[in-house]
Short mmCIF file of C-alpha atoms and ligand atoms in Angstrom, two decimals:
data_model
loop_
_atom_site.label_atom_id
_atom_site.label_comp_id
_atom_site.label_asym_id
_atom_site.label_seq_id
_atom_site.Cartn_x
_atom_site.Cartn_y
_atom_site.Cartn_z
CA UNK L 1 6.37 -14.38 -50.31
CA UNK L 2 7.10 -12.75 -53.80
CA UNK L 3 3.87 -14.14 -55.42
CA UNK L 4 1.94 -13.18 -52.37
CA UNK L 5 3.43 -9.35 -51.97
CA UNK L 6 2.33 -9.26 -56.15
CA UNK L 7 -0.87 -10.31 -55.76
CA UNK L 8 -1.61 -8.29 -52.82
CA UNK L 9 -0.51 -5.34 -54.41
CA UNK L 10 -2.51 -6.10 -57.75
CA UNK L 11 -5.80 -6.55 -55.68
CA UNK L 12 -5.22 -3.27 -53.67
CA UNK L 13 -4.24 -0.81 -56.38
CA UNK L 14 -8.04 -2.38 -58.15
CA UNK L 15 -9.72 -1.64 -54.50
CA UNK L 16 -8.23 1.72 -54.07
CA UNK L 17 -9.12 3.18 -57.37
CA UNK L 18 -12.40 1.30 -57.52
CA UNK L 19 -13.19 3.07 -55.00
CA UNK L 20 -12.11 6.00 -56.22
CA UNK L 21 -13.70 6.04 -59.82
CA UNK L 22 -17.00 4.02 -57.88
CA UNK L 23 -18.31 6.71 -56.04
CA UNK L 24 -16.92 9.63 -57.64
CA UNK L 25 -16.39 11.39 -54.64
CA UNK L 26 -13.71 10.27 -52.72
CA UNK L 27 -15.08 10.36 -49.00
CA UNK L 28 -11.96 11.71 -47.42
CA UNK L 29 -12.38 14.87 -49.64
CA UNK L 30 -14.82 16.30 -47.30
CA UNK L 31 -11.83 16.64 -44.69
CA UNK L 32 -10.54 19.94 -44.44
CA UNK L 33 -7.83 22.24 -42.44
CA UNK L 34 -10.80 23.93 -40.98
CA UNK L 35 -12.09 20.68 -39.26
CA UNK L 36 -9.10 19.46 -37.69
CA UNK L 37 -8.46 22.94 -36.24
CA UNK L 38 -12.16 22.78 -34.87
CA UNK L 39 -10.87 19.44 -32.81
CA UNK L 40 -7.63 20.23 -31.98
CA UNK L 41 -8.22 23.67 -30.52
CA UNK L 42 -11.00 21.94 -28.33
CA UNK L 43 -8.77 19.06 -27.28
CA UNK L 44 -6.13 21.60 -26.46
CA UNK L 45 -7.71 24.13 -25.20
CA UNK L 46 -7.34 25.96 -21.39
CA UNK L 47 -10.50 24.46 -20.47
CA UNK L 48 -9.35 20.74 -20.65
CA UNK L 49 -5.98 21.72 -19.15
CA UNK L 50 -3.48 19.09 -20.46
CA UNK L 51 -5.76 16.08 -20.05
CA UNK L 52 -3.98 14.77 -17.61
CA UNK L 53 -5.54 11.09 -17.14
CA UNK L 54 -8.17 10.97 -14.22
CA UNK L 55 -8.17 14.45 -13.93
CA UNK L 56 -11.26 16.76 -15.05
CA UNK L 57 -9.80 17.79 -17.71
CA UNK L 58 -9.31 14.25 -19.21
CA UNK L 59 -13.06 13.10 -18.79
CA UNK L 60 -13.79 16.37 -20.74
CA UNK L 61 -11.74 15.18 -23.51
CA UNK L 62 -13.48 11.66 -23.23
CA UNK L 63 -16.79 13.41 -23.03
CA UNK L 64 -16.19 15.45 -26.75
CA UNK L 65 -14.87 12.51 -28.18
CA UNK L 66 -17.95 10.41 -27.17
CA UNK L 67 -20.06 13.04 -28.95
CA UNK L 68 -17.56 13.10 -31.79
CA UNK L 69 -18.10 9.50 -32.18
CA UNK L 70 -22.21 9.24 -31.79
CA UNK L 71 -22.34 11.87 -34.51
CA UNK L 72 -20.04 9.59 -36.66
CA UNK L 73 -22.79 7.14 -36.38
CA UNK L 74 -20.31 4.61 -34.11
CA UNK L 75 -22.08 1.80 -32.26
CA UNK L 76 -20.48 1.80 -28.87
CA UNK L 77 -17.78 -0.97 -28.30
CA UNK L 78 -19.45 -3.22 -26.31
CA UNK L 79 -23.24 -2.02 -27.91
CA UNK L 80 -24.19 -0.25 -24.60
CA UNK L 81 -21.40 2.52 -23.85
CA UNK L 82 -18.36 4.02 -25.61
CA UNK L 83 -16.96 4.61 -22.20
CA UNK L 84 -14.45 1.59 -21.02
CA UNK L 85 -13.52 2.82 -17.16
CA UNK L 86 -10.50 1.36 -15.86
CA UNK L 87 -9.26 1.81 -12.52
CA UNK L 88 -5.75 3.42 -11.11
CA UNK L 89 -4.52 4.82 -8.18
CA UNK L 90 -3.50 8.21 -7.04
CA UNK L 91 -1.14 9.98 -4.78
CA UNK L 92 -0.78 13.53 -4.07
CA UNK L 93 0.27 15.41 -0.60
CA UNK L 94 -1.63 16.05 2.25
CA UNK L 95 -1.52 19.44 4.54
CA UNK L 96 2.08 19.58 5.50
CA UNK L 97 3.27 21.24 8.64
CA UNK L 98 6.56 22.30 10.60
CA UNK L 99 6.18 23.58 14.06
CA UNK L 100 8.64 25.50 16.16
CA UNK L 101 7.38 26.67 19.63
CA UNK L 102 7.83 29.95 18.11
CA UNK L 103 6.53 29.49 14.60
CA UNK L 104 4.15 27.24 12.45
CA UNK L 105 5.64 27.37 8.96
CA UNK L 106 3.27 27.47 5.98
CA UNK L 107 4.09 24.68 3.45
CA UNK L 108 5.38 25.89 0.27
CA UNK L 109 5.99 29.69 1.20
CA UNK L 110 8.07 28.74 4.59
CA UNK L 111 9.02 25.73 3.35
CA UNK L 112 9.56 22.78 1.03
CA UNK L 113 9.04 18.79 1.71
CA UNK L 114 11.69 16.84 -0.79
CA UNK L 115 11.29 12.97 -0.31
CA UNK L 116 9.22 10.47 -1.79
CA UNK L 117 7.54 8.98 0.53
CA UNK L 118 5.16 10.44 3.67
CA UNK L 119 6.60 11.72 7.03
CA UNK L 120 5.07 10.36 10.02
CA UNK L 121 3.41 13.13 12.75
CA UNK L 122 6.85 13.40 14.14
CA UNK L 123 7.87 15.79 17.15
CA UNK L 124 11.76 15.28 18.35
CA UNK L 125 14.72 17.57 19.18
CA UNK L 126 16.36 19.33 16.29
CA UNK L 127 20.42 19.53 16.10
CA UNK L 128 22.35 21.99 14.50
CA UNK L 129 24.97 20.79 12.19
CA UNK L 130 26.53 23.38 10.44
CA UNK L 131 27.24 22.33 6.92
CA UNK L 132 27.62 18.55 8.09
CA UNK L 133 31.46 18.91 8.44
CA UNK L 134 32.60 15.01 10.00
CA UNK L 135 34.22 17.16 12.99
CA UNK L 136 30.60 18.17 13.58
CA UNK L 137 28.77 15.54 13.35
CA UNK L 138 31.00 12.44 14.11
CA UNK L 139 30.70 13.05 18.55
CA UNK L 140 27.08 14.37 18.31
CA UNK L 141 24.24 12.11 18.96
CA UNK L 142 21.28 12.56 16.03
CA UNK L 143 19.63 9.42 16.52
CA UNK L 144 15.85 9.97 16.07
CA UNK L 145 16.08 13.56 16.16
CA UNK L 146 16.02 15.88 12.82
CA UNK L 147 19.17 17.37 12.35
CA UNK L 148 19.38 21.24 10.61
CA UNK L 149 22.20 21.63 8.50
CA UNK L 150 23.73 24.66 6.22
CA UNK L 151 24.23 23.90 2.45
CA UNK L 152 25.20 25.82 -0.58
CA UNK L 153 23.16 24.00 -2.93
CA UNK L 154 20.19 22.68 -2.63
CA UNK L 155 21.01 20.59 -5.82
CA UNK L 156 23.81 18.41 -4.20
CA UNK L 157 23.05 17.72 -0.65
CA UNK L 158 22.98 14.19 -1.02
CA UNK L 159 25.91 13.14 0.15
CA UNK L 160 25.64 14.94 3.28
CA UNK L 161 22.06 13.30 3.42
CA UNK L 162 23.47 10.00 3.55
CA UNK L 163 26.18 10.77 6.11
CA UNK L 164 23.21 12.39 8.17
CA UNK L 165 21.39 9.30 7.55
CA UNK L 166 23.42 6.59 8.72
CA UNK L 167 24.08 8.89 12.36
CA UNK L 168 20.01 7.93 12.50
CA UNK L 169 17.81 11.55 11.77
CA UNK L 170 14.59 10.79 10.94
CA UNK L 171 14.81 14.25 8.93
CA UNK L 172 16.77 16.73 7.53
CA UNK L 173 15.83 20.30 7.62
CA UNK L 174 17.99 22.43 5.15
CA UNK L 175 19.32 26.05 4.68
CA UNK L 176 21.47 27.71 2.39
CA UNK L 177 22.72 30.61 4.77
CA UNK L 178 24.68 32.86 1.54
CA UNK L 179 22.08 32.75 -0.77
CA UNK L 180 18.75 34.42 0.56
CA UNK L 181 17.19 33.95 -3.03
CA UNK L 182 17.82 30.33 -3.45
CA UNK L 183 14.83 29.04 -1.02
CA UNK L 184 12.71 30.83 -4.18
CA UNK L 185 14.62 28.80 -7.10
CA UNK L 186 13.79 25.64 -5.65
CA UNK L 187 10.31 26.48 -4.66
CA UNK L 188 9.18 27.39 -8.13
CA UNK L 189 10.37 23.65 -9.65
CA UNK L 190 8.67 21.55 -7.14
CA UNK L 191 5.04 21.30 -7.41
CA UNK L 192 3.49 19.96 -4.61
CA UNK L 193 0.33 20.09 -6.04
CA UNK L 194 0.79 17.24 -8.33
CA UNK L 195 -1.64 14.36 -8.45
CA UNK L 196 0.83 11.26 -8.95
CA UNK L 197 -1.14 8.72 -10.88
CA UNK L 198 -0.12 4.94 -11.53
CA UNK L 199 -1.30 1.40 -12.28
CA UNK L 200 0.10 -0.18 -9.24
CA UNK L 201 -0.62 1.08 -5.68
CA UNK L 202 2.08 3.50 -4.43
CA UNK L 203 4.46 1.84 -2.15
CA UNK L 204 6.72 4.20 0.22
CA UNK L 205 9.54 3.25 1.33
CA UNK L 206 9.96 3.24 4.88
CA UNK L 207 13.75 4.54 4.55
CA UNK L 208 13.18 7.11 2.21
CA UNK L 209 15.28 10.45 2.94
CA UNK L 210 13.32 13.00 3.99
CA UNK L 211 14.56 16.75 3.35
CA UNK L 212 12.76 19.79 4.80
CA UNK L 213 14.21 23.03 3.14
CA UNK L 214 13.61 26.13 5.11
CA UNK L 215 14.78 29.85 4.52
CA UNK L 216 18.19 31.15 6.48
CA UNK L 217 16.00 33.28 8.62
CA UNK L 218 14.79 30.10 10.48
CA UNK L 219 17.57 29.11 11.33
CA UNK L 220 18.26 32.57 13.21
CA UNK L 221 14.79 32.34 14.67
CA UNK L 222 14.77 28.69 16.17
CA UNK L 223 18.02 28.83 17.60
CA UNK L 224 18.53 32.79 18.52
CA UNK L 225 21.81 33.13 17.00
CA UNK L 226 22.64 35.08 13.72
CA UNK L 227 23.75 33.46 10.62
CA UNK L 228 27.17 35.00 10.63
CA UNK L 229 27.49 33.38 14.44
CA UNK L 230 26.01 30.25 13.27
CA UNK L 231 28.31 29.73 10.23
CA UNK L 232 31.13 29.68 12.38
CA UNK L 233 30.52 26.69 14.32
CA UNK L 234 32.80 23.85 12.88
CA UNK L 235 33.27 21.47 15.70
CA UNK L 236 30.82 19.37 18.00
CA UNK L 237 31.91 20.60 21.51
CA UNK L 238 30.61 24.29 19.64
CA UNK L 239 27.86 22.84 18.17
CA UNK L 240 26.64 21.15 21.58
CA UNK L 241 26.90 24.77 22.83
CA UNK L 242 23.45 25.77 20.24
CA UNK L 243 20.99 23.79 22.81
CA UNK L 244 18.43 21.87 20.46
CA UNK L 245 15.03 22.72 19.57
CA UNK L 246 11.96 20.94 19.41
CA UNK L 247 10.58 20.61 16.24
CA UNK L 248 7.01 18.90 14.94
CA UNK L 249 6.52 17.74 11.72
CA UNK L 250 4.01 15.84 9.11
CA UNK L 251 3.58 15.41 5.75
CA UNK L 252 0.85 13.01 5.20
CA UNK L 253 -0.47 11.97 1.47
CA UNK L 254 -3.44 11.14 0.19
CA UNK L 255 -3.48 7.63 -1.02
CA UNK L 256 -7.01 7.01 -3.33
CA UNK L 257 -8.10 4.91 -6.42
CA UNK L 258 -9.11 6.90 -9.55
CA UNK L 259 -11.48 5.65 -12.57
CA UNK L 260 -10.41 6.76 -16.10
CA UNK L 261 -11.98 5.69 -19.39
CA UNK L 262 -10.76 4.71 -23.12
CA UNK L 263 -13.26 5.98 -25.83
CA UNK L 264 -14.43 2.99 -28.11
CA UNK L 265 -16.69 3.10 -30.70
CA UNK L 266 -17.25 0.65 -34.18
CA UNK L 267 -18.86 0.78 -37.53
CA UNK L 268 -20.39 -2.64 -37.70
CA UNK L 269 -18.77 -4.82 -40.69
CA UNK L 270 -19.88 -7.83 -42.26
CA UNK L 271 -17.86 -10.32 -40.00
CA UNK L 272 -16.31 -9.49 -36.33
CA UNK L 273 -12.82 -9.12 -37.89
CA UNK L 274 -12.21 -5.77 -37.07
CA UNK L 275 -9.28 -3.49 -37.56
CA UNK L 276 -8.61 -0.96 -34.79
CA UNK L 277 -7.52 2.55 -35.34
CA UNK L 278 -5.94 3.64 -31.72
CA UNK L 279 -4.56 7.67 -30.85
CA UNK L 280 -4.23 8.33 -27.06
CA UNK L 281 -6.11 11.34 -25.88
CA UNK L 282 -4.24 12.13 -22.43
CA UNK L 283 -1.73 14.37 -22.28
CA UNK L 284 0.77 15.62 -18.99
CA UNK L 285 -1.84 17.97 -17.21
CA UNK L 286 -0.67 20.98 -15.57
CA UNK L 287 2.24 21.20 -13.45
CA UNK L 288 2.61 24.38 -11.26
CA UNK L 289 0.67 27.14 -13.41
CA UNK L 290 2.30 25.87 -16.86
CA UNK L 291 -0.71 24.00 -18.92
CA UNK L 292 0.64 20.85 -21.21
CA UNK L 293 -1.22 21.46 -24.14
CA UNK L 294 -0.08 18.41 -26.11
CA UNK L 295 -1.50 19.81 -28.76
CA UNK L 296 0.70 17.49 -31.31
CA UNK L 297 1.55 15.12 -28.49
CA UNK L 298 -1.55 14.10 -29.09
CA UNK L 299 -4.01 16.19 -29.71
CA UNK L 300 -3.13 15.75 -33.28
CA UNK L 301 -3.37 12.30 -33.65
CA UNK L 302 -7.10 12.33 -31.37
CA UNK L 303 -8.02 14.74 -34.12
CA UNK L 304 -6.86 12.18 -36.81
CA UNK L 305 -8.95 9.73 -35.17
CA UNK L 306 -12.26 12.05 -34.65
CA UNK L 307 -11.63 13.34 -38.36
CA UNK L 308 -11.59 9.10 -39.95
CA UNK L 309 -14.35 8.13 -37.81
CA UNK L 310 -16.95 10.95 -39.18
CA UNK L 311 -15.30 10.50 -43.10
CA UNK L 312 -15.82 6.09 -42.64
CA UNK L 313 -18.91 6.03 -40.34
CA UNK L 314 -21.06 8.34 -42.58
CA UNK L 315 -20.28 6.24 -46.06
CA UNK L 316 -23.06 3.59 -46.97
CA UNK L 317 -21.60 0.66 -47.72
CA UNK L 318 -20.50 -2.05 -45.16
CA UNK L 319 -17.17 -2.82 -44.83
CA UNK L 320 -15.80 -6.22 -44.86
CA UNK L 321 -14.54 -5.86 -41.46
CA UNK L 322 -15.21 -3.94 -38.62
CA UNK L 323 -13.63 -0.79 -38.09
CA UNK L 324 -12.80 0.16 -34.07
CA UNK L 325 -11.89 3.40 -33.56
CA UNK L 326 -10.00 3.75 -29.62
CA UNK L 327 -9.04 7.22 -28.01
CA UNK L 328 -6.94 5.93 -25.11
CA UNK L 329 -6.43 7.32 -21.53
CA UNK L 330 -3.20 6.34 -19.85
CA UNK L 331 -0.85 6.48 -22.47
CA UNK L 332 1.75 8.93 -21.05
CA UNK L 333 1.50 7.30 -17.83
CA UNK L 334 3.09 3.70 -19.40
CA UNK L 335 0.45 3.22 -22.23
CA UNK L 336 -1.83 1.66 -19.58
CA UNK L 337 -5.47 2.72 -21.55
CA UNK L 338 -3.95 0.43 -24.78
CA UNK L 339 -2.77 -2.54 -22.69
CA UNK L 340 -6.38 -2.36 -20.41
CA UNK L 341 -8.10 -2.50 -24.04
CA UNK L 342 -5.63 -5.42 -25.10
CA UNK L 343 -5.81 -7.44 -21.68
CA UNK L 344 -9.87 -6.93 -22.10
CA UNK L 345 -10.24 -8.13 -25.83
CA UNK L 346 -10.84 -11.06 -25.79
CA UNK L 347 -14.08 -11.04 -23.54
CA UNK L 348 -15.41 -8.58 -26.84
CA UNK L 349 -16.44 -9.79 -30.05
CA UNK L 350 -13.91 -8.44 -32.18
CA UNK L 351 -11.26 -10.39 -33.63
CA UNK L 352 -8.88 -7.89 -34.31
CA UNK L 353 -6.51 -8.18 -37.85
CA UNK L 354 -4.51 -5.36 -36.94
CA UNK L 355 -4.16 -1.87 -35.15
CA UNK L 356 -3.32 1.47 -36.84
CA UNK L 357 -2.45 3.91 -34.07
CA UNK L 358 -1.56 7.35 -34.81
CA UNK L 359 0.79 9.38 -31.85
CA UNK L 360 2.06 13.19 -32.67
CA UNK L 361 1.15 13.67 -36.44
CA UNK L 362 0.96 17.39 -36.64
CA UNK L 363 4.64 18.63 -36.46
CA UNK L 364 7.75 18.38 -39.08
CA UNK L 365 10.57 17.30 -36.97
CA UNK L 366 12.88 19.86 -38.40
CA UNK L 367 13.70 23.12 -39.99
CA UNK L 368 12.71 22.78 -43.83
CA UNK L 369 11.38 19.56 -44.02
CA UNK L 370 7.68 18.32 -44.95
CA UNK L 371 5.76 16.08 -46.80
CA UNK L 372 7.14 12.56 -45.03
CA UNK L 373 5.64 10.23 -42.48
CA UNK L 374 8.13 7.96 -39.92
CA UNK L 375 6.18 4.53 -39.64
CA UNK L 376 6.80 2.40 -36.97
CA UNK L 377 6.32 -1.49 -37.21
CA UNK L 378 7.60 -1.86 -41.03
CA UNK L 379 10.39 -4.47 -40.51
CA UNK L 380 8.37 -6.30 -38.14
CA UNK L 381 4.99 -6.23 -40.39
CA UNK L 382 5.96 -5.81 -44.14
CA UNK L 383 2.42 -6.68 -45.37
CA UNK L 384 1.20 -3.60 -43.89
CA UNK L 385 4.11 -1.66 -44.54
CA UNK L 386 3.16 -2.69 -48.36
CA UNK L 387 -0.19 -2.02 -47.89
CA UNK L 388 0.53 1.77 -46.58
CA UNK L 389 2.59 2.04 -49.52
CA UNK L 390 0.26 1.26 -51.84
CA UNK L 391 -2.27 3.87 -50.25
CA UNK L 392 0.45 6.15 -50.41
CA UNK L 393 0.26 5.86 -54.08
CA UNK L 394 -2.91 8.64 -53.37
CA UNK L 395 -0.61 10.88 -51.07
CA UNK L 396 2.75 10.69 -52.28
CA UNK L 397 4.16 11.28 -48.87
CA UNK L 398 7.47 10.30 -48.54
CA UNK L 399 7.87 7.27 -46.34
CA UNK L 400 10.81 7.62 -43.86
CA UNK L 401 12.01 4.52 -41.88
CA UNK L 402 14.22 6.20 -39.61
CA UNK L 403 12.51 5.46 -36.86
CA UNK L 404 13.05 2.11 -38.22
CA UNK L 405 16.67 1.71 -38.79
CA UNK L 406 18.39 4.47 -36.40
CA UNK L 407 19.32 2.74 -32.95
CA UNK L 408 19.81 5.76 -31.13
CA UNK L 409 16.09 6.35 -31.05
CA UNK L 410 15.52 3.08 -29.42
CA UNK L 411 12.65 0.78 -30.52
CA UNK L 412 9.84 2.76 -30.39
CA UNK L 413 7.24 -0.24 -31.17
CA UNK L 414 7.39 -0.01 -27.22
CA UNK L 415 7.14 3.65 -27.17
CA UNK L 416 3.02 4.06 -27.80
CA UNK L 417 -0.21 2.38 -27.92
CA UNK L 418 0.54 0.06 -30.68
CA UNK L 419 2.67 -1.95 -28.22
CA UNK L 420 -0.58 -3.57 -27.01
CA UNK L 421 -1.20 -5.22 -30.21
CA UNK L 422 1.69 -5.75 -31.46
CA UNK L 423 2.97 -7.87 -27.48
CA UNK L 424 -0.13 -10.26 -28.30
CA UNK L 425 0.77 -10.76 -31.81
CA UNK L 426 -1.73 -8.29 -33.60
CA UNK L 427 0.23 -7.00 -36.89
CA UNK L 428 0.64 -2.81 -35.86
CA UNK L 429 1.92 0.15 -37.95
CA UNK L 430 2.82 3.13 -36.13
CA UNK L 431 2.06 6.76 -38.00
CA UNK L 432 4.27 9.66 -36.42
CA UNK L 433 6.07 12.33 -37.69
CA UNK L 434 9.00 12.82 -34.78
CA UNK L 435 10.28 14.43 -32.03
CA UNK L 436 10.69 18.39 -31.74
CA UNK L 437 11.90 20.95 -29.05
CA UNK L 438 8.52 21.24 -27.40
CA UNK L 439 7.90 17.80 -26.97
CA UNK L 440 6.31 16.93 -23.60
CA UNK L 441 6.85 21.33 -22.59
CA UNK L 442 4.27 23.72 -22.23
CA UNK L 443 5.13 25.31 -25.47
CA UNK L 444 3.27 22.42 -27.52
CA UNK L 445 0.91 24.32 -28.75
CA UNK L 446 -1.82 24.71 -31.19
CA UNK L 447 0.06 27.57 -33.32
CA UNK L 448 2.63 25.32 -34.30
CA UNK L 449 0.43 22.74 -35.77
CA UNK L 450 1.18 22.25 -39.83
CA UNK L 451 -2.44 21.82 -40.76
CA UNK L 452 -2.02 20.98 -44.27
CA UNK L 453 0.65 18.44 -43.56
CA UNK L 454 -1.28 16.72 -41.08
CA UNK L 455 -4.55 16.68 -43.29
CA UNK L 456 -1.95 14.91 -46.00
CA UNK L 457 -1.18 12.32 -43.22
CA UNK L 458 -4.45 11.36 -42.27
CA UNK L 459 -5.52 10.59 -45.62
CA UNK L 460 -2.70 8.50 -45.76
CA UNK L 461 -4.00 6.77 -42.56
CA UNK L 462 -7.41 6.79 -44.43
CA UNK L 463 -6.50 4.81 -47.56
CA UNK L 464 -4.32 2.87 -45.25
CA UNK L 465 -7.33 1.81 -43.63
CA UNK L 466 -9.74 1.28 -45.84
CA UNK L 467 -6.83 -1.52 -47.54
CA UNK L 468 -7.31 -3.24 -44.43
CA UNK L 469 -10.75 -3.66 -43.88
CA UNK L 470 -10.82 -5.15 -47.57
CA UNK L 471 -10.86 -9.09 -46.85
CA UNK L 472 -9.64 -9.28 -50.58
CA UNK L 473 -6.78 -7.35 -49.93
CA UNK L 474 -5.36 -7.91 -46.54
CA UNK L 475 -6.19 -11.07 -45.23
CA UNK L 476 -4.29 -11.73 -42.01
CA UNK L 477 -5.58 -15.29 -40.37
ZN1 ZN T 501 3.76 11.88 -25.01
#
């Protein structure tokens, strides 16, 4: 191991300054602050509004990196398109309703929908049930009707759910009669515009709860009483007196499958060995009005890859290996772009030596410090962790293995799109520079991006690299 580590590290301090002295011009000198702003303020702009995978704003994000990668010079991954389309499926709500005799309720301003799973065109009587008090409910009869209940928080009903539940409702509508404010708290956190997007088809469960908050004055208006009369009630035989309502409801969703795309391009080396360098382009979308920029999370690292693929695909010389260069869809939603690329490799000719993948590289994680890079994969891979450290030798970033060593992060080899590789054996290294307070919040913006640091980083990435695709150097069989 010993002998091997020296050699390797003889042969790749010769490589990296031949190349250095060779062409005089060290290609990754035409990388500047200026460029990777010009990426990352497209990839995390308004327009492309979080990237949330399948959405519009995604394929926009796939559609500037294609260009990005033509104008590289990149051969498309499979020679006839850079797209590679996989397919998911989506959930999102239908037109919900509530009908009274005397009212239709508008979803969202009249009232909220809380349950996971659909509700069934449903019209039955509705009960009152005060605030679910056992002396209520225990001697009325609520099965298959929707029983309407007081609370005081619409945080922690579920325990009266579940009593509710097992007397048989097939819903719960909801009030909080003392706080006439509250119904607009808990309508500005739940967006029930959100597109719900997964790998496996949604299931719903048949049982789920399903909670239908309403404001007090509904109450008043469905059963002609006044809150103050209503609160009162505390025993069946006085609740029996309130004679029930009918009450319609649905909440359908819309069940469809979605196509979404990894970006793939290659420069062409002299055998199909190929190194991949992997970023994931998707971010968390929009939820409500807020936009998830992601600008480091990972805007930072798509720029990374954009940046390395016009710097490598515009120098002359063929490499000894290919060199893949994978902007990946899916990633926030369980790394699902990465593992579609993995599953699919083998029916491509690559034969891949290892993956560099690059997630959130633009941020320090705290006050005060710079100049450092956390890679991920070190214990497991130490001939690449070498390697990296040798390129480093042209950086002189400091090298921090917390992410290594500190438990209470958790292992984050599972944590981003190097997991692909690394599950089918592939040797990965992981280059991220660490959490921060506006990880995965709106407030992940652009402005806070430390250009010069990150420009540092990716020419660690580069040398890094360009190791690798050296058969003398790094030969993996
Ligand atoms: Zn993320």
């Amino acid at each position: 191991m010993r002998t091997f580590f020296t050699c390797i590290i003889f042969i790749a301090f010769t490589a990296l300054s031949a190349q250095n002295t060779a062409t005089q011009v060290d290609p990754v000198n035409s990388l500047t602050v200026d460029i990777l702003k010009h990426h990352l303020s497209v990839l995390a702009s308004d327009s492309l509004n979080g990237r949330f995978t399948s959405s519009e704003g995604q394929k926009k994000a796939a559609r500037y990196i294609q260009s990005e990668f033509e104008a590289a010079g990149l051969h498309p991954y499979n020679d006839t398109c850079f797209y590679q389309p996989y397919t998911l499926w989506s959930w999102k709500w239908g037109e919900c309703t509530l009908k009274s005799k005397h009212a239709s309720l508008t979803s969202q301003n009249d009232f909220l929908f809380l349950s996971n799973a659909p509700m069934d065109s449903t019209s039955t009587s509705c009960v009152f049930v005060g605030f679910g008090e056992d002396t209520i409910i225990n001697d009325l009869d609520l099965k298959d009707k929707i029983a309407f209940a007081f609370t005081n928080s619409y945080s922690n009903y579920y325990s009266l759910a579940y009593r509710l539940k097992s007397k048989g409702v097939k819903a719960i509508i909801l009030t909080n009669p003392n706080d006439e404010k509250a119904y607009q708290k808990i309508s500005s956190r739940v967006d029930f515009d959100r597109v719900n997007v997964s790998k496996a088809k949604p299931f719903f469960s048949k049982t789920a709860t399903k909670v239908f908050i309403v404001k007090p004055s509904f109450a008043k208006e469905l059963f002609g009483k006044n809150i103050a009369a209503l609160k009162k009630i505390e025993t069946s035989k006085d609740a029996t007196k309130i004679s029930e309502k009918i009450i319609s409801v649905h909440c359908p969703v819309i069940v469809e499958k979605v196509k979404t795309e990894n970006v793939a391009g290659y420069i062409k080396g002299k055998t199909n060995e190929t190194i991949v360098l992997s970023a994931h382009y998707d971010h968390l979308g929009k939820k409500g009005d807020n936009i998830y920029y992601g600008a480091d999370d990972n805007a930072s690292g798509t720029t990374a890859l954009l940046s390395l693929a016009k710097v490598i695909g515009t120098q002359n010389e063929v490499p000894d290996r290919n060199i893949l260069f994978l902007a990946t869809s899916g990633e926030e939603l369980g790394l699902l772009g990465a593992l579609h690329f993995a599953d699919e490799q083998s029916k491509l000719p690559f034969d891949i030596k290892a993956n560099l993948n690059i997630d959130m590289i633009g941020r320090n994680d705290s006050i005060g410090k710079s100049n450092y890079i956390y890679l991920i994969g070190s214990k497991e891979y130490p001939v690449l962790d070498s390697l990296c450290n040798i390129a480093n030798q042209a950086v002189n970033l400091k090298i921090d293995y917390g992410y290594e060593t500190n438990s209470s992060f958790g292992n984050l080899l599972n944590l981003s799109d190097h997991y692909a590789f690394h599950k089918q054996g592939i040797p990965v290294l992981g280059f991220f520079n660490g959490l921060h307070a506006d990880y995965h919040k709106p407030t992940d913006t652009i402005d806070k991006i430390e250009f010069e640091e990150m420009l540092k980083r990716i020419r660690l990435i580069y040398y890094t690299s360009q190791l690798l695709v050296d058969k003398e150097v790094f030969n993996k069989n």
